[in-house]
Coordinates of C-alpha atoms and ligand atoms in Angstrom, one line a residue:
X19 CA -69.6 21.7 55.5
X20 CA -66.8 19.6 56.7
X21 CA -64.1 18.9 53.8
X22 CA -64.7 15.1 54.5
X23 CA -68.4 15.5 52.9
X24 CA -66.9 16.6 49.6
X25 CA -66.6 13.7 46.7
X26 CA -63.4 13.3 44.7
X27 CA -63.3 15.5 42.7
X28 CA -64.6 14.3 39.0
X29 CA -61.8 13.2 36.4
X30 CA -61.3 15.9 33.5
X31 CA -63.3 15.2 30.3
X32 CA -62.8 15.4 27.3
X33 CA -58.5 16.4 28.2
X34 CA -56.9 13.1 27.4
X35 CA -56.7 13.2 23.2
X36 CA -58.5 10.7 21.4
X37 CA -59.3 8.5 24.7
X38 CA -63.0 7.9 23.6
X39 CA -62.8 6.2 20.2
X40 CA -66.5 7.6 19.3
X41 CA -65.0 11.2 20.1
X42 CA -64.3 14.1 17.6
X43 CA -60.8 14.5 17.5
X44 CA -59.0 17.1 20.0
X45 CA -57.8 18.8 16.4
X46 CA -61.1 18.9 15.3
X47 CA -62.3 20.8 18.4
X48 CA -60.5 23.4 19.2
X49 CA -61.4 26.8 18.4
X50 CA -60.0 29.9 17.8
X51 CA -62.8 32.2 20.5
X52 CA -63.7 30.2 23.6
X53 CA -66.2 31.8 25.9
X54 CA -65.6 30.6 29.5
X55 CA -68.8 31.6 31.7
X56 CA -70.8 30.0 34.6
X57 CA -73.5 28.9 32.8
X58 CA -73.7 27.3 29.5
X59 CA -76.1 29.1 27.0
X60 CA -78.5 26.1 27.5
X61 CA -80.6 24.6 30.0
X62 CA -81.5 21.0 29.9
X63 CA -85.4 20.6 30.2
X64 CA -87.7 17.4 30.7
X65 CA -90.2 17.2 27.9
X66 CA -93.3 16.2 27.8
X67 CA -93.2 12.6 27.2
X68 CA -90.0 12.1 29.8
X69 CA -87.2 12.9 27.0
X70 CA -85.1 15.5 28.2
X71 CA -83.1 17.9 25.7
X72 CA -81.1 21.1 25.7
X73 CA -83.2 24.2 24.9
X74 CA -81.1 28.0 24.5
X75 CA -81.5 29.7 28.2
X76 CA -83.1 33.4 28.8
X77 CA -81.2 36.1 30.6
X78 CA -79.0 38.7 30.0
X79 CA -75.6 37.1 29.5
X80 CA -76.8 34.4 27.3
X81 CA -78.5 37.2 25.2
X82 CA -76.1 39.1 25.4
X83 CA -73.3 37.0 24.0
X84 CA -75.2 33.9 21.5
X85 CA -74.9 36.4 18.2
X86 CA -71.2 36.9 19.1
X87 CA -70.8 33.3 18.9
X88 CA -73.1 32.3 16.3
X89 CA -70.9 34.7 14.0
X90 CA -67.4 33.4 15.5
X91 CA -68.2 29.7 15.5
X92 CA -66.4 29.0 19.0
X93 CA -66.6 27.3 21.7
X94 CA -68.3 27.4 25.0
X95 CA -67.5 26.2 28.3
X96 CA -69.7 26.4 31.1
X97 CA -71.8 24.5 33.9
X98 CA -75.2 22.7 32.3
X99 CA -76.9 24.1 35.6
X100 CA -77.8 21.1 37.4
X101 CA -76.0 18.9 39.5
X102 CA -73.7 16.0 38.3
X103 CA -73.9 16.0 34.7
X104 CA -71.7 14.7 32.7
X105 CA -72.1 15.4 29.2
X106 CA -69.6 15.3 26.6
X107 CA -69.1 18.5 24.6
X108 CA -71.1 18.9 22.0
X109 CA -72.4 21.0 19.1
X110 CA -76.0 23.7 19.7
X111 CA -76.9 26.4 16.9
X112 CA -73.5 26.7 15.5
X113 CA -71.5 27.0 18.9
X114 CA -69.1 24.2 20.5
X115 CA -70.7 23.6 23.6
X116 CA -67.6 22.1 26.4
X117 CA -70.1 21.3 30.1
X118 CA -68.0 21.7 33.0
X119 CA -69.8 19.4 35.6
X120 CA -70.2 20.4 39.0
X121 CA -71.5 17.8 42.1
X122 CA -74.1 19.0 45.1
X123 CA -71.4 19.7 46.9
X124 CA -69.6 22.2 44.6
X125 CA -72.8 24.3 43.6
X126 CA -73.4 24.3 47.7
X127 CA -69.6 26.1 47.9
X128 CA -68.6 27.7 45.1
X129 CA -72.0 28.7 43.2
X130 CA -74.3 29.4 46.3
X131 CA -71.9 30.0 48.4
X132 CA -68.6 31.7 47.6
X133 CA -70.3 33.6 44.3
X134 CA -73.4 34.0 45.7
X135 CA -73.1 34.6 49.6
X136 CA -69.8 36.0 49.4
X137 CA -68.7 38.0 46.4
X138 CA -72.7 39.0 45.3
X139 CA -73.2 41.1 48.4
X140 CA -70.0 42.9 48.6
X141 CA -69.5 43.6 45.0
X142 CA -72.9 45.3 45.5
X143 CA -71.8 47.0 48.5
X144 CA -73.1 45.2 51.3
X145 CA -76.5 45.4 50.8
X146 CA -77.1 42.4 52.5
X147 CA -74.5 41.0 54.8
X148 CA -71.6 39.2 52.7
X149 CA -70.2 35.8 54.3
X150 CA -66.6 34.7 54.2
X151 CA -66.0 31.1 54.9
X152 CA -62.5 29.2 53.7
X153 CA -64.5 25.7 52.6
X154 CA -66.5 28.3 50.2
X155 CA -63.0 29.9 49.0
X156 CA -61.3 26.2 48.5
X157 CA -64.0 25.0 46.3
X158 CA -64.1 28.1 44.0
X159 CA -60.1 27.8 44.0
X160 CA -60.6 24.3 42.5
X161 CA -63.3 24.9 40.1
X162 CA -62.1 28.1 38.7
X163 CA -59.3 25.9 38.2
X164 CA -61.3 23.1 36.5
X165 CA -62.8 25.9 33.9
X166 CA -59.1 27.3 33.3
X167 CA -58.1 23.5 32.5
X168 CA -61.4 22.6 30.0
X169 CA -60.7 26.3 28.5
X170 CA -57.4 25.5 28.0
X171 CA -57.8 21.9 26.2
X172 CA -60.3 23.4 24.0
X173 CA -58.4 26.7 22.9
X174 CA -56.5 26.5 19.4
X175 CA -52.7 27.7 19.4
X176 CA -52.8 32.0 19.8
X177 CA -56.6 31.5 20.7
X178 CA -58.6 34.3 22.2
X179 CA -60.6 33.5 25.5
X180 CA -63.0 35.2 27.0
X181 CA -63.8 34.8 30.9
X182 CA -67.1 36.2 31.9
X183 CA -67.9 37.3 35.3
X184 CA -67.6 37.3 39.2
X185 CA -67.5 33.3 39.4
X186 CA -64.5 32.8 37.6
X187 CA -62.4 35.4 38.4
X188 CA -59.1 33.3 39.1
X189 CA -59.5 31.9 35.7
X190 CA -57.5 34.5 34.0
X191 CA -54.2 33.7 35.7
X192 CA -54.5 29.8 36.0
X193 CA -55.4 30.5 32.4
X194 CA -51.9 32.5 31.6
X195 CA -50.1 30.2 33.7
X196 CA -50.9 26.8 31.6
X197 CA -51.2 28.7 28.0
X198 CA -49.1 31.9 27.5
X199 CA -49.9 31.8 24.0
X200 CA -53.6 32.6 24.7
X201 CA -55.0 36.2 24.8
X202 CA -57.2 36.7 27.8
X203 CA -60.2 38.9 28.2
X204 CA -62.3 39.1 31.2
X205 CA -65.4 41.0 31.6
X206 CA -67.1 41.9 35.0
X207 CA -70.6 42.0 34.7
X208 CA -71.5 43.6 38.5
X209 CA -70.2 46.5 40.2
X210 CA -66.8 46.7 41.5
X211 CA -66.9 48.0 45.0
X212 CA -65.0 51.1 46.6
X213 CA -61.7 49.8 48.2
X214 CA -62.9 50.1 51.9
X215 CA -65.5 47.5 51.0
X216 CA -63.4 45.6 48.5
X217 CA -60.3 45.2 51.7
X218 CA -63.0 43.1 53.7
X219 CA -61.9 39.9 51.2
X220 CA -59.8 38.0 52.9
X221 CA -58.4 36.8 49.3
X222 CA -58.5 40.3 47.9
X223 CA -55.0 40.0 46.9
X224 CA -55.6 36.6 45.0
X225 CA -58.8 37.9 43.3
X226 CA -56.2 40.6 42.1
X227 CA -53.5 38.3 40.9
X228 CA -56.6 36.2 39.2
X229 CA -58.1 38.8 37.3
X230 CA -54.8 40.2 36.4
X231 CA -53.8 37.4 34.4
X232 CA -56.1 38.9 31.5
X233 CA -54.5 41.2 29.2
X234 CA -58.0 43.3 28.8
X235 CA -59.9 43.2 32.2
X236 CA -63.7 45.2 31.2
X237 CA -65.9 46.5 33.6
X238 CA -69.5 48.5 33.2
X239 CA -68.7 51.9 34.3
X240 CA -65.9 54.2 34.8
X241 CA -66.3 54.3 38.2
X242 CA -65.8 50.4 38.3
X243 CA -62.3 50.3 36.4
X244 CA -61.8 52.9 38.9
X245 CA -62.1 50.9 41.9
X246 CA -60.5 48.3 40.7
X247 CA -57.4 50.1 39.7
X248 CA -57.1 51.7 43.0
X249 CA -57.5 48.4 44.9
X250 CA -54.5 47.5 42.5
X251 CA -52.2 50.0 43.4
X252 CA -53.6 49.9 47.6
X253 CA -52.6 45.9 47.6
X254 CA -50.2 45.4 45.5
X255 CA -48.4 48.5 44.9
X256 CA -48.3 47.9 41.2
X257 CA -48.5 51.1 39.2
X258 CA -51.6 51.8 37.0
X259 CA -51.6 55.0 34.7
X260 CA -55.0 56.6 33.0
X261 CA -56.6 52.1 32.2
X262 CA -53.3 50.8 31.9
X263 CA -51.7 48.6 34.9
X264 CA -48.0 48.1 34.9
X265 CA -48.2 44.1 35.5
X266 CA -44.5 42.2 37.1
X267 CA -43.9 39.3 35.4
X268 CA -41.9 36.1 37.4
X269 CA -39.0 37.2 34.9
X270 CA -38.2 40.3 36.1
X271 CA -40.0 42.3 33.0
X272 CA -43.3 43.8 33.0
X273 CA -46.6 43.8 30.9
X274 CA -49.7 46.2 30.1
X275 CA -53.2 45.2 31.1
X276 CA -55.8 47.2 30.4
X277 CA -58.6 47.8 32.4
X278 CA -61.5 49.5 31.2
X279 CA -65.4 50.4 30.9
X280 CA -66.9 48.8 28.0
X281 CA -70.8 49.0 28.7
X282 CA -73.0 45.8 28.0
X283 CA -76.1 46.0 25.5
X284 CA -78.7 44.3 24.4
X285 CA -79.6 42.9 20.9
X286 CA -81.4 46.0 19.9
X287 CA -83.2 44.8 16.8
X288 CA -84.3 41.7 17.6
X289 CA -86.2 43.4 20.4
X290 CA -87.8 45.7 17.6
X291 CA -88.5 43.0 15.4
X292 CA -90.5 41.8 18.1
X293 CA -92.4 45.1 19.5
X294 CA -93.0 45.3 15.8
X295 CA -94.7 42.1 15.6
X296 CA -98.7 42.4 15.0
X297 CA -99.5 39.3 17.3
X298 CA -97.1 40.9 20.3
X299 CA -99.1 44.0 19.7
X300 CA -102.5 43.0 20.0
X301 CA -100.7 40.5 23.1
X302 CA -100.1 44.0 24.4
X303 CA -103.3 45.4 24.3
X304 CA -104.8 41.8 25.7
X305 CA -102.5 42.5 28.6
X306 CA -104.0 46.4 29.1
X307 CA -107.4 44.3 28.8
X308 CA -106.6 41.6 31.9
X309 CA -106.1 44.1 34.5
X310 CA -109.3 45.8 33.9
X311 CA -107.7 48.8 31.4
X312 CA -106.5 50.9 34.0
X313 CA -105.2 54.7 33.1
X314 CA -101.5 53.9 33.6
X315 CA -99.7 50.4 34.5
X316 CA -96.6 50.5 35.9
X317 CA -94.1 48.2 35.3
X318 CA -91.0 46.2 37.2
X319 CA -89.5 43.2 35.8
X320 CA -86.2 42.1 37.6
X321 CA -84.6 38.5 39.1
X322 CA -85.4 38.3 42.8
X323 CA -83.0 40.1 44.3
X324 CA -81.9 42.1 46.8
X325 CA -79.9 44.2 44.9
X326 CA -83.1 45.3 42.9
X327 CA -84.8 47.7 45.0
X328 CA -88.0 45.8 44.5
X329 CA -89.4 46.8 48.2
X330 CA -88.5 50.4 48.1
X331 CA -90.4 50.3 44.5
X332 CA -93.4 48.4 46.3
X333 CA -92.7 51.5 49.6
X334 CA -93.3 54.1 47.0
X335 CA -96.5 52.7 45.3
X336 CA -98.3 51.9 48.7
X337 CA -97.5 55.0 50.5
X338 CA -99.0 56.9 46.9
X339 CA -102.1 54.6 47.2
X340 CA -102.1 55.1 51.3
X341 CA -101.9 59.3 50.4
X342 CA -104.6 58.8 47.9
X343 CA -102.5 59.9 45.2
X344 CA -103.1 56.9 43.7
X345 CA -106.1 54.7 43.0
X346 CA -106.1 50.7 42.0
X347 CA -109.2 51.9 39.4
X348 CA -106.6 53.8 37.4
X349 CA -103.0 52.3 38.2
X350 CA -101.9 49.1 38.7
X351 CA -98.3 48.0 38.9
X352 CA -97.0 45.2 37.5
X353 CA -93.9 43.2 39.1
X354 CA -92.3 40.1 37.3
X355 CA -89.8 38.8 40.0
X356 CA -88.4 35.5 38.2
X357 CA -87.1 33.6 41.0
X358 CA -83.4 33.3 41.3
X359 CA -81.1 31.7 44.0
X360 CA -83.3 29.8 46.0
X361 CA -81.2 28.0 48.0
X362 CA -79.3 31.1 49.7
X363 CA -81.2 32.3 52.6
X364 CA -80.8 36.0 51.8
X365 CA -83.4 35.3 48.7
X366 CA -85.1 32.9 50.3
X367 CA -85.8 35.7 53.1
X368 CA -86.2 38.4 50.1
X369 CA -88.9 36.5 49.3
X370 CA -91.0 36.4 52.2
X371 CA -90.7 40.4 53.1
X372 CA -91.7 41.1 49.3
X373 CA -95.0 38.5 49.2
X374 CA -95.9 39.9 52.5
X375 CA -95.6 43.3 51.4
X376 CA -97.8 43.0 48.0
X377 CA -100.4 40.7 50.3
X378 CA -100.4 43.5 52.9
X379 CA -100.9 46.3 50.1
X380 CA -103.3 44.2 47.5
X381 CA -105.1 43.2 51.1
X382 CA -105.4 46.8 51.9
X383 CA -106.7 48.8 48.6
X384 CA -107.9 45.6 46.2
X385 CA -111.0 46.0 44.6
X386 CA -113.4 43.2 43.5
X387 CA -112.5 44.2 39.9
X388 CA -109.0 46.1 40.4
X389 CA -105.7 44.7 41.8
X390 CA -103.0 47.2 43.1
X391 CA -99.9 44.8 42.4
X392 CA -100.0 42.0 40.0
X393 CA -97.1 39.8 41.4
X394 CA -95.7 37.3 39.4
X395 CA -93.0 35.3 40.4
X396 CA -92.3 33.6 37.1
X397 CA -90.1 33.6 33.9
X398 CA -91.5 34.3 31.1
X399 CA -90.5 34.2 27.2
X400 CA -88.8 37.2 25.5
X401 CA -91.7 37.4 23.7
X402 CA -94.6 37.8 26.5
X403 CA -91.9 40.4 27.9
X404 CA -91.8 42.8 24.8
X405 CA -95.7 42.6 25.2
X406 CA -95.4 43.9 28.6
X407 CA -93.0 46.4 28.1
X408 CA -95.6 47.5 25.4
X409 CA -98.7 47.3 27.7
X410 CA -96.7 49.5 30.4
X411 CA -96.9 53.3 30.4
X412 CA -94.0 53.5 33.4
X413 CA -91.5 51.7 33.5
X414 CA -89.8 51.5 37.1
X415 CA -85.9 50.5 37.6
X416 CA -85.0 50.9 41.2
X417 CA -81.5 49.1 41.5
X418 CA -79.9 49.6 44.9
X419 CA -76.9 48.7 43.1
X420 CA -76.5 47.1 39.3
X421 CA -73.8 46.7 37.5
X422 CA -75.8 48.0 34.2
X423 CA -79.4 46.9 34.2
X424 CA -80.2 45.4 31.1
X425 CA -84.1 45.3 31.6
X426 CA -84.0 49.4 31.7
X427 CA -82.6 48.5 27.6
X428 CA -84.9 46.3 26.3
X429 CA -88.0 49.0 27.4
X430 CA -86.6 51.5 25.9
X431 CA -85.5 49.2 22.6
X432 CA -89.1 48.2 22.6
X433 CA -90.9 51.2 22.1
X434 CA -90.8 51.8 19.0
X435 CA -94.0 54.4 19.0
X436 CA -91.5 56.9 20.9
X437 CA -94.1 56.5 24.0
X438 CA -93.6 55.3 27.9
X439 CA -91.2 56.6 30.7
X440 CA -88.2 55.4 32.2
X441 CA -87.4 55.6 35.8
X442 CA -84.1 54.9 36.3
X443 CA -81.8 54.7 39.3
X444 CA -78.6 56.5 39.7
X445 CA -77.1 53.3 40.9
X446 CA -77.6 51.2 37.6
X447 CA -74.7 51.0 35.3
X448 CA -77.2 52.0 32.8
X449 CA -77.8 55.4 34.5
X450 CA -74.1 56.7 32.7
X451 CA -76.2 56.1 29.1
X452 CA -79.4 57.0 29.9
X453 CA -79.5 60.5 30.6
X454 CA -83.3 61.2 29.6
X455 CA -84.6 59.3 32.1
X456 CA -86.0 60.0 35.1
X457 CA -83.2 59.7 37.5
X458 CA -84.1 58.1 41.0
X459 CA -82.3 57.7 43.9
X460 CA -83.9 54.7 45.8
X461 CA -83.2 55.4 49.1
X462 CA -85.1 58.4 49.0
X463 CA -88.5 57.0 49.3
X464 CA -90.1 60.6 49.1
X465 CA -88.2 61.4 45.8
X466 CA -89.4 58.0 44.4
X467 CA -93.2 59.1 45.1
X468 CA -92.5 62.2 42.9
X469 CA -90.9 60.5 40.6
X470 CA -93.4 58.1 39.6
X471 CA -95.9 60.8 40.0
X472 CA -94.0 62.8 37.5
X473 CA -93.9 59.9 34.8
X474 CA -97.7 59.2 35.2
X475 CA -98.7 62.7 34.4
X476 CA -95.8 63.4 32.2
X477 CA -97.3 64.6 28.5
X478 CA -97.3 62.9 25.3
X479 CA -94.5 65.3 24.3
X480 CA -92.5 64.9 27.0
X481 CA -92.8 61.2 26.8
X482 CA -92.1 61.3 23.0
X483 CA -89.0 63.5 23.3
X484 CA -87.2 61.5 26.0
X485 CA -87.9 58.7 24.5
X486 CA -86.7 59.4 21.2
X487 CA -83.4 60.7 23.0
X488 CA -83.1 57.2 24.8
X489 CA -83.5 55.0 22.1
X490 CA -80.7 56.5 19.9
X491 CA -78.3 55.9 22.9
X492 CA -79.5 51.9 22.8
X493 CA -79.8 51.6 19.0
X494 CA -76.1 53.3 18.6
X495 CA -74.7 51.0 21.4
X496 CA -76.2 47.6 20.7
X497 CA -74.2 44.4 22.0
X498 CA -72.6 44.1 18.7
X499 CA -70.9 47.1 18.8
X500 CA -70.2 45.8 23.2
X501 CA -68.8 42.7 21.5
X502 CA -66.9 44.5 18.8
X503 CA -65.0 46.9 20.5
X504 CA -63.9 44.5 23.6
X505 CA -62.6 42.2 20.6
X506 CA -61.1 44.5 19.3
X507 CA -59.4 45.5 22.2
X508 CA -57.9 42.0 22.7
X509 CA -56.6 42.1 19.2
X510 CA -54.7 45.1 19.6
X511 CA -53.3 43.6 23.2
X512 CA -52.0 40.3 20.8
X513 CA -50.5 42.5 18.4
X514 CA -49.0 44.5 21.1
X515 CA -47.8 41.2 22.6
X516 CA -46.5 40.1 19.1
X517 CA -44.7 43.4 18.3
X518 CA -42.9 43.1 22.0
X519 CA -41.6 39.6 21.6
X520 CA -40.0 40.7 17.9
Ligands
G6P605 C1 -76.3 38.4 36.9 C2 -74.8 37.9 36.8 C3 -74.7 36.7 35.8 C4 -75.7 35.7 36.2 C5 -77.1 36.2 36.3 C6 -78.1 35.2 36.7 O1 -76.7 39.0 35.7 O2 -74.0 39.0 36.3 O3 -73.4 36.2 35.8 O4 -75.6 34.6 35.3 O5 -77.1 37.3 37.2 O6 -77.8 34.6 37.9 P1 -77.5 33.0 38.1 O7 -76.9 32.9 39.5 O8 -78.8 32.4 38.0 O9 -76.6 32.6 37.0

């Protein structure tokens, strides 16, 4: 895209104090905890009756972080998710809500493209092809720059902020730069990538010097603080010791950032409330009834993506029903693919490949009164979900690549009768945790068969003692106790910081 075709960029909202007369006061606004993410925890809908209005959003992040914020009564800055809106900040379920706007153009080059089509596919090591174009870079340099400055005219004196994820990751330094009083977390939801991968960036160094402006940088795994830390050292020779990095400072002196796994969760009990609830129960048992109450139904629920592992998952099943292993009369699979991305050709193409394969395989071994693959390329409610993961006797995780996997969780939070089985890559975050589970490697197609054939015919007791082994791992470590200890973490760096400047 020519840089011609890009509009002005829009004027700063809600920065100049008290230039709306109908506006809270700056003073009033400013909060001591400001999450700074892509997306804003809403989503504006159209109703009915042509009114439109801001309803809470689904998905993992959102989830993962709206008790956190309920509790801390901060503020929020992100995108509203569609194009040019302008929205004043406002006030949703006890949590300051500060839209960042974004034009046609802007979601085109820095969502779509320089997030999406750029750092997406190498994070997750190249699974698909990633694309490196300077217009993409110079629109995420400015808007990472716009969600530094809204971040910063929100933030109270000695705030904490908290950046989330791989589309703002030059927020923590343009952050530092403009409010050195702040303490600056970032977490990094996705993989980070080996250094021979990560070197392809032809802004690696920047990306660095971004992220590095946090004083607690937290990643999913081990092995992801890891990489990063060696890409530290490899480009800019700074010196990094067990998760501390020795960081220069303009000055001449230096300062400690940390860098570290702290592994997402879910919001355990609500998701046992729910399994526990009688009408999501007998929902369940509805579900078993619509497919024709097959033996065993196998589950997959995941975003379209490519990182998912969705065709080797859909490989595995046909070769079993090819081999006559397998039988639509007594096994049907399940696949929820909510669409994601649908402007970026890589999903658009995902797409295609995965609703030819399920025709080609429902085409081939269909019944009149059995389906092989009920595809569903929807979102649903959390609450049809727990029904789901209640109705399904396997639950299949295939993740070419994930940075924890949050789905693998919720199935295990939800069953609550110590029943079902967990397949579970090696390459999902949540693979570190989740032990008991069946552990897959995707790639091989012929393990996958066995795999799946294992958890069909796996016995109650089996079933019952993994289980039981899993959920302890995601009752103990629930998002609260995610939340608690990253905060906790960014305390003792402000303290740290306090006790050096005395
Ligand atoms: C992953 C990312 C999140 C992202 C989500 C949905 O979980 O880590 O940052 O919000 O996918 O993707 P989307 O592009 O729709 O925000």
């Amino acid at each position: 895209m020519p840089k011609a075709a890009e509009p002005a960029e829009p004027a700063p909202r809600g920065q100049s104090r008290g230039s709306a007369p109908e506006q809270v006061s700056e003073a009033d606004r400013r909060a001591d905890l400001v999450v700074v993410a892509n997306r804003l925890p809403v989503d504006k809908v159209m109703e009915p009756d042509g009114d439109t209005e801001w309803r809470r959003s689904p998905g993992g992040l959102v989830t993962a972080l709206e008790p956190v914020m309920r509790r801390a009564d901060g503020a929020w800055v992100g995108w509203p998710g569609q194009p040019d809106i302008e929205v004043e900040p406002f006030e949703f379920e006890g949590t300051h809500l500060v839209p960042v706007s974004l034009s046609a153009d802007e979601i085109e080059n820095y969502y779509e493209g320089m997030s999406n089509d750029t750092f997406w596919p190498l994070y997750h090591d190249v699974i698909s092809p990633p694309r490196y174009r300077r217009v993409w870079w110079d629109a995420y340099v400015r808007v990472n720059r716009r969600f530094a400055e809204a971040a910063a005219s929100v933030a109270a004196e000695g705030a904490t902020v908290w950046v989330q994820d791989y589309q703002l990751q030059l927020v923590p330094a343009m952050l530092r730069e403009a409010r050195p009083d702040l303490t600056i977390g970032y977490f990094h939801h996705i993989p980070f990538p080996a250094y021979g991968l990560y070197s392809q960036l032809p802004w690696r160094r920047q990306v660095l010097e971004g992220l590095l402006g946090a004083d607690v940088i937290g990643f999913q795994r081990v092995a992801d603080a890891g990489n990063f830390a060696r890409a530290v050292r490899r480009q800019l020779r700074y010196q990094t010791k067990a998760t501390g990095i020795t960081v220069p400072q303009a000055d001449g002196t230096t300062r400690n950032a940390l860098a570290k796994a702290f592994p997402i969760s879910i919001d355990t009990s609500s998701y046992i409330e729910l399994a526990e609830r009688p009408d999501i129960v007998a929902r369940a048992a509805e579900i078993r009834e619509s497919l024709g109450n097959p033996k065993k139904i196998l589950l997959g629920v995941d975003r379209l993506d490519y990182t998912k592992g969705i065709r080797h998952r859909l490989k595995a099943f046909g070769e079993l029903l090819e081999d006559g292993r397998l039988n639509v009369e007594d096994v049907t699979l399940v696949q929820v693919a909510s669409p994601s991305r649908e402007r970026v050709d890589a999903y658009m193409q995902l797409r295609d490949e995965i609703e030819l394969t399920v025709g080609r395989i429902n085409g081939d071994h269909d019944t009149m009164g059995h389906t092989a693959i009920r595809y569903l390329h929807q979102a649903y409610p959390r609450e049809e979900m727990v029904a789901l993961f209640r109705a399904a006797d396997v639950m299949l995780v295939t993740a070419l690549r994930d940075g924890m996997n949050l789905v693998a969780k919720e199935y295990v939070a939800t069953r609550t009768d110590n029943r079902g089985v967990l397949v579970l890559s090696e390459f999902a975050g949540a693979a570190d945790e989740l032990p008991s589970a069946i552990r897959i490697n995707p790639h091989d197609i012929g393990g996958m068969k066995e795999a799946i054939m294992r958890a069909i015919e796996m016995p109650a007791a089996e079933q019952g003692r993994r289980m039981r082994a899993l959920r302890k791992k995601v009752l103990e470590n629930d998002v609260d106790r995610w939340s608690r200890s990253f905060l906790d973490a960014l305390d003792e760096a402000r303290r740290a910081k306090k006790r050096g400047r005395a």
